[in-house]
Amino acid sequence: TKRAALPRDLEGRRVVISAGGTREPMDPVRYLGNRSSGRQGYALARVAAHRGAHVTLVSANTADLVEPSGVRMVRVGTAEQMRASMLTESDGADVVVMAAAVADFRPVDRTGHKIKKTDRDPGALELTRNPDILAELVEAREAGRLSAEVIAGFAAETGDPDTTVLEHGRTKLTRKRCDLLVVNAVGDGRAFEVEDNDGWLLAADGAEYPILHGAKSHLASILWDAVSEQFARHEK
Ligand code: CTP
Ligand code: CA
């Protein structure tokens, strides 16, 4: 079977993508983490590179994934490390995509030694908020410090009795003020730690595209199509 050639519509574009899930240490052996595997971010990097982009992948805790070829790798562990790398790497970028699952909170104390068990129950784990990297990138552009034409985010949502996944996504796009938001339904074995994905792609201008269930590379292609369309619109 013959494969259709990928378009080279991202030729020369500078793209920075975050992937994976941050880990927030409590001591040298324990951390607070999440279920993100990094596969969606890696698929985005691979497809963008095939379409001609210069890709930097800022990746948190994805040691078990095969590195995409032709992609510059920056490895990080915590949200604070990811923030520093994303702000540095996005300088001069045309597109920034936050596909990583960034921990919202981190332990206040991080002891240099292993926490030992005692005869008593441990005290409560005290947490503090992490920086919101996507929000900082949007603010940096609003302040003229970042020139990226497209800033995209991901939202993993579960529905609840009052609100559907799509409605949660729309609210999040408004709150985050990014240009594109991919909304995935999670829970019941969906999206995390699996090969496939589906959902919606929401654009700041109100456009909404359903993303049919398929490989993470399929979702990646849809996102890059939308990015490519925005470039074409800006050039007119
Ligand atoms: N994000 C980020 N920094 C954070 C948290 C999230 O950059 N500290 C980014 C994610 O990479 C994603 C987007 O923001 O692209 C949405 O993440 P999500 O966790 O869905 O949104 P939150 O604003 O953290 O809201 P909540 O978790 O309460 O739904
Ligand atoms: Ca969050």
Short mmCIF file of C-alpha atoms and ligand atoms in Angstrom, two decimals:
data_model
loop_
_atom_site.label_atom_id
_atom_site.label_comp_id
_atom_site.label_asym_id
_atom_site.label_seq_id
_atom_site.Cartn_x
_atom_site.Cartn_y
_atom_site.Cartn_z
CA THR A 1 0.00 0.00 0.00
CA LYS A 2 1.13 3.49 -0.80
CA ARG A 3 1.12 6.18 1.83
CA ALA A 4 0.15 9.72 0.96
CA ALA A 5 3.09 12.05 1.49
CA LEU A 6 2.70 14.33 4.48
CA PRO A 7 2.40 18.01 3.60
CA ARG A 8 5.54 20.08 4.33
CA ASP A 9 3.38 22.97 5.51
CA LEU A 10 5.43 23.51 8.69
CA GLU A 11 8.72 23.86 6.79
CA GLY A 12 11.12 26.02 8.78
CA ARG A 13 8.64 26.74 11.56
CA ARG A 14 9.99 26.63 15.11
CA VAL A 15 7.84 24.50 17.36
CA VAL A 16 8.16 23.82 21.10
CA ILE A 17 6.10 21.02 22.64
CA SER A 18 5.88 19.84 26.24
CA ALA A 19 5.18 16.18 26.95
CA GLY A 20 4.83 13.72 29.80
CA GLY A 21 3.85 14.29 33.39
CA THR A 22 5.75 16.23 36.02
CA ARG A 23 6.80 14.57 39.27
CA GLU A 24 6.91 16.58 42.46
CA PRO A 25 9.32 15.08 45.00
CA MET A 26 8.59 14.59 48.71
CA ASP A 27 11.97 13.05 49.48
CA PRO A 28 14.73 11.40 47.41
CA VAL A 29 12.60 8.32 46.65
CA ARG A 30 8.96 9.52 46.52
CA TYR A 31 6.97 11.89 44.39
CA LEU A 32 3.45 13.07 43.51
CA GLY A 33 2.83 12.18 39.90
CA ASN A 34 0.12 11.59 37.32
CA ARG A 35 -0.84 9.09 34.64
CA SER A 36 0.43 10.95 31.59
CA SER A 37 2.66 8.71 29.45
CA GLY A 38 3.97 11.39 27.08
CA ARG A 39 2.73 9.55 23.98
CA GLN A 40 0.50 12.40 22.73
CA GLY A 41 3.32 14.96 23.00
CA TYR A 42 5.72 12.59 21.24
CA ALA A 43 3.19 12.05 18.43
CA LEU A 44 2.85 15.83 18.04
CA ALA A 45 6.64 16.16 17.83
CA ARG A 46 7.00 13.35 15.30
CA VAL A 47 4.26 14.65 12.99
CA ALA A 48 5.51 18.25 13.17
CA ALA A 49 9.06 17.13 12.30
CA HIS A 50 7.73 15.14 9.34
CA ARG A 51 5.89 18.23 8.16
CA GLY A 52 9.15 20.22 8.15
CA ALA A 53 9.19 21.96 11.54
CA HIS A 54 12.23 22.45 13.80
CA VAL A 55 10.95 20.75 16.93
CA THR A 56 12.04 21.02 20.55
CA LEU A 57 10.40 18.53 22.92
CA VAL A 58 10.46 19.47 26.60
CA SER A 59 9.76 16.14 28.17
CA ALA A 60 8.98 15.15 31.74
CA ASN A 61 9.56 11.58 32.91
CA THR A 62 9.28 9.75 29.60
CA ALA A 63 12.43 7.62 29.81
CA ASP A 64 10.60 4.54 28.46
CA LEU A 65 9.52 6.18 25.17
CA VAL A 66 11.60 6.04 21.98
CA GLU A 67 12.96 9.52 21.15
CA PRO A 68 11.48 10.93 17.94
CA SER A 69 14.24 11.33 15.34
CA GLY A 70 15.21 14.81 14.23
CA VAL A 71 13.77 16.38 17.38
CA ARG A 72 15.75 18.31 20.00
CA MET A 73 15.10 16.80 23.45
CA VAL A 74 15.10 18.77 26.70
CA ARG A 75 14.47 16.54 29.71
CA VAL A 76 12.86 17.85 32.88
CA GLY A 77 11.36 16.36 36.05
CA THR A 78 9.30 18.87 38.00
CA ALA A 79 6.80 21.59 37.03
CA GLU A 80 9.28 24.28 38.02
CA GLN A 81 11.94 22.76 35.76
CA MET A 82 9.42 22.49 32.93
CA ARG A 83 8.43 26.13 33.42
CA ALA A 84 12.06 27.29 33.19
CA SER A 85 12.72 25.21 30.06
CA MET A 86 9.48 26.21 28.34
CA LEU A 87 10.12 29.92 28.90
CA THR A 88 13.70 29.62 27.59
CA GLU A 89 12.91 27.35 24.65
CA SER A 90 9.81 29.27 23.48
CA ASP A 91 11.91 32.37 22.79
CA GLY A 92 11.67 32.82 19.02
CA ALA A 93 9.21 29.94 18.55
CA ASP A 94 6.30 30.14 16.08
CA VAL A 95 4.18 27.59 17.93
CA VAL A 96 4.07 26.44 21.55
CA VAL A 97 2.03 23.39 22.57
CA MET A 98 1.50 22.41 26.20
CA ALA A 99 0.71 18.70 25.93
CA ALA A 100 2.28 17.83 29.29
CA ALA A 101 0.29 17.04 32.40
CA VAL A 102 1.71 19.59 34.82
CA ALA A 103 1.12 18.91 38.51
CA ASP A 104 -1.09 21.65 39.92
CA PHE A 105 0.45 21.27 43.39
CA ARG A 106 3.78 20.23 44.90
CA PRO A 107 4.79 19.27 48.44
CA VAL A 108 5.94 22.28 50.47
CA ASP A 109 8.74 20.32 52.12
CA ARG A 110 11.23 18.29 50.20
CA THR A 111 13.55 16.58 52.63
CA GLY A 112 17.02 15.60 51.52
CA HIS A 113 16.70 12.30 53.37
CA LYS A 114 14.16 9.49 53.06
CA ILE A 115 11.10 10.00 55.26
CA LYS A 116 11.10 7.13 57.79
CA LYS A 117 8.01 5.46 59.17
CA THR A 118 7.35 5.70 62.90
CA ASP A 119 4.80 4.19 65.29
CA ARG A 120 2.51 7.17 64.73
CA ASP A 121 0.39 8.26 61.78
CA PRO A 122 2.18 10.79 59.59
CA GLY A 123 1.02 14.39 59.54
CA ALA A 124 -0.92 15.72 56.55
CA LEU A 125 1.09 16.37 53.40
CA GLU A 126 1.26 20.11 52.91
CA LEU A 127 0.98 21.27 49.30
CA THR A 128 1.55 24.54 47.49
CA ARG A 129 0.48 25.67 44.00
CA ASN A 130 2.74 25.23 40.99
CA PRO A 131 3.07 27.95 38.35
CA ASP A 132 0.58 27.67 35.46
CA ILE A 133 2.99 27.46 32.52
CA LEU A 134 0.37 27.86 29.79
CA ALA A 135 -1.03 30.95 31.51
CA GLU A 136 2.48 32.40 31.80
CA LEU A 137 3.14 31.81 28.10
CA VAL A 138 -0.10 33.58 27.16
CA GLU A 139 0.78 36.46 29.52
CA ALA A 140 4.28 36.67 28.04
CA ARG A 141 2.79 37.06 24.57
CA GLU A 142 0.31 39.67 25.77
CA ALA A 143 3.24 41.57 27.29
CA GLY A 144 5.16 41.37 24.00
CA ARG A 145 7.88 39.07 25.37
CA LEU A 146 6.84 36.08 23.24
CA SER A 147 6.11 36.19 19.53
CA ALA A 148 4.53 32.74 19.00
CA GLU A 149 1.64 32.97 16.53
CA VAL A 150 -0.06 29.94 18.02
CA ILE A 151 -0.24 28.80 21.65
CA ALA A 152 -2.11 25.54 22.19
CA GLY A 153 -3.12 23.61 25.29
CA PHE A 154 -4.67 20.29 26.21
CA ALA A 155 -7.47 19.62 28.66
CA ALA A 156 -8.26 16.21 30.07
CA GLU A 157 -11.76 16.41 31.47
CA THR A 158 -14.36 14.16 33.03
CA GLY A 159 -18.05 14.99 32.68
CA ASP A 160 -20.17 15.48 35.81
CA PRO A 161 -23.93 15.72 36.38
CA ASP A 162 -24.06 19.45 35.57
CA THR A 163 -21.42 19.85 32.91
CA THR A 164 -20.30 17.85 29.87
CA VAL A 165 -16.67 17.36 28.87
CA LEU A 166 -17.15 19.74 25.93
CA GLU A 167 -18.64 22.46 28.17
CA HIS A 168 -15.72 22.12 30.59
CA GLY A 169 -13.42 22.51 27.57
CA ARG A 170 -15.12 25.68 26.34
CA THR A 171 -14.89 27.24 29.80
CA LYS A 172 -11.21 26.30 30.03
CA LEU A 173 -10.38 27.81 26.61
CA THR A 174 -11.97 31.11 27.72
CA ARG A 175 -10.08 31.03 31.03
CA LYS A 176 -6.72 30.06 29.51
CA ARG A 177 -6.93 32.55 26.58
CA CYS A 178 -4.82 30.29 24.33
CA ASP A 179 -5.51 29.96 20.58
CA LEU A 180 -6.29 26.24 20.44
CA LEU A 181 -7.38 23.74 23.07
CA VAL A 182 -7.60 19.98 22.59
CA VAL A 183 -10.23 18.52 24.89
CA ASN A 184 -10.05 14.82 25.77
CA ALA A 185 -12.52 12.83 27.82
CA VAL A 186 -10.66 10.88 30.51
CA GLY A 187 -11.62 8.17 32.99
CA ASP A 188 -12.82 4.64 32.18
CA GLY A 189 -9.49 3.77 30.57
CA ARG A 190 -9.57 6.66 28.11
CA ALA A 191 -6.69 8.88 26.95
CA PHE A 192 -4.12 8.09 29.67
CA GLU A 193 -1.62 5.26 29.19
CA VAL A 194 -3.32 4.07 26.00
CA GLU A 195 -2.48 4.37 22.31
CA ASP A 196 -5.67 6.07 21.15
CA ASN A 197 -7.36 9.37 21.80
CA ASP A 198 -10.44 11.34 20.77
CA GLY A 199 -12.21 14.57 21.70
CA TRP A 200 -12.58 18.07 20.30
CA LEU A 201 -10.31 20.77 19.03
CA LEU A 202 -11.58 24.19 20.10
CA ALA A 203 -10.30 27.44 18.59
CA ALA A 204 -10.40 30.90 20.18
CA ASP A 205 -12.56 32.16 17.29
CA GLY A 206 -15.29 29.69 18.31
CA ALA A 207 -14.55 27.02 15.70
CA GLU A 208 -14.98 23.45 17.02
CA TYR A 209 -13.76 20.29 15.33
CA PRO A 210 -14.66 16.83 16.63
CA ILE A 211 -11.66 14.48 16.74
CA LEU A 212 -12.75 10.93 16.00
CA HIS A 213 -11.31 8.07 18.01
CA GLY A 214 -7.95 7.13 16.55
CA ALA A 215 -4.20 7.01 16.96
CA LYS A 216 -2.49 9.85 18.82
CA SER A 217 -0.76 10.63 15.51
CA HIS A 218 -4.22 11.26 14.00
CA LEU A 219 -5.02 13.79 16.72
CA ALA A 220 -1.59 15.32 16.13
CA SER A 221 -2.32 15.75 12.41
CA ILE A 222 -5.59 17.52 13.17
CA LEU A 223 -3.84 19.95 15.53
CA TRP A 224 -1.11 20.72 12.96
CA ASP A 225 -3.78 21.21 10.26
CA ALA A 226 -5.42 23.85 12.46
CA VAL A 227 -2.04 25.49 13.20
CA SER A 228 -1.20 25.51 9.51
CA GLU A 229 -4.57 27.13 8.75
CA GLN A 230 -3.84 29.90 11.27
CA PHE A 231 -0.49 30.56 9.58
CA ALA A 232 -2.21 30.79 6.20
CA ARG A 233 -4.78 33.21 7.62
CA HIS A 234 -2.10 35.44 9.18
CA GLU A 235 -0.20 35.61 5.90
CA LYS A 236 -3.22 36.95 4.01
N1 CTP B 1 -0.93 23.62 32.45
C1 CTP B 1 0.24 24.32 32.67
N2 CTP B 1 0.70 24.50 33.94
C2 CTP B 1 0.01 24.02 34.99
C3 CTP B 1 -1.19 23.30 34.78
C4 CTP B 1 -1.63 23.11 33.50
O1 CTP B 1 0.85 24.76 31.70
N3 CTP B 1 0.48 24.22 36.22
C5 CTP B 1 -1.40 23.43 31.06
C6 CTP B 1 -1.47 21.99 30.62
O2 CTP B 1 -0.26 21.58 30.02
C7 CTP B 1 -2.61 22.02 29.61
C8 CTP B 1 -3.51 23.14 30.11
O3 CTP B 1 -2.71 23.94 30.98
O4 CTP B 1 -2.18 22.37 28.32
C9 CTP B 1 -4.74 22.69 30.83
O5 CTP B 1 -4.38 21.90 31.93
P1 CTP B 1 -5.47 21.44 32.95
O6 CTP B 1 -4.84 20.68 34.05
O7 CTP B 1 -6.59 20.80 32.18
O8 CTP B 1 -6.02 22.86 33.46
P2 CTP B 1 -5.97 23.58 34.86
O9 CTP B 1 -5.98 25.05 34.56
O10 CTP B 1 -4.85 23.08 35.69
O11 CTP B 1 -7.37 23.23 35.50
P3 CTP B 1 -7.89 21.91 36.29
O12 CTP B 1 -6.75 20.96 36.44
O13 CTP B 1 -8.38 22.43 37.60
O14 CTP B 1 -9.00 21.38 35.43
CA CA B 2 -4.50 20.88 36.22
#
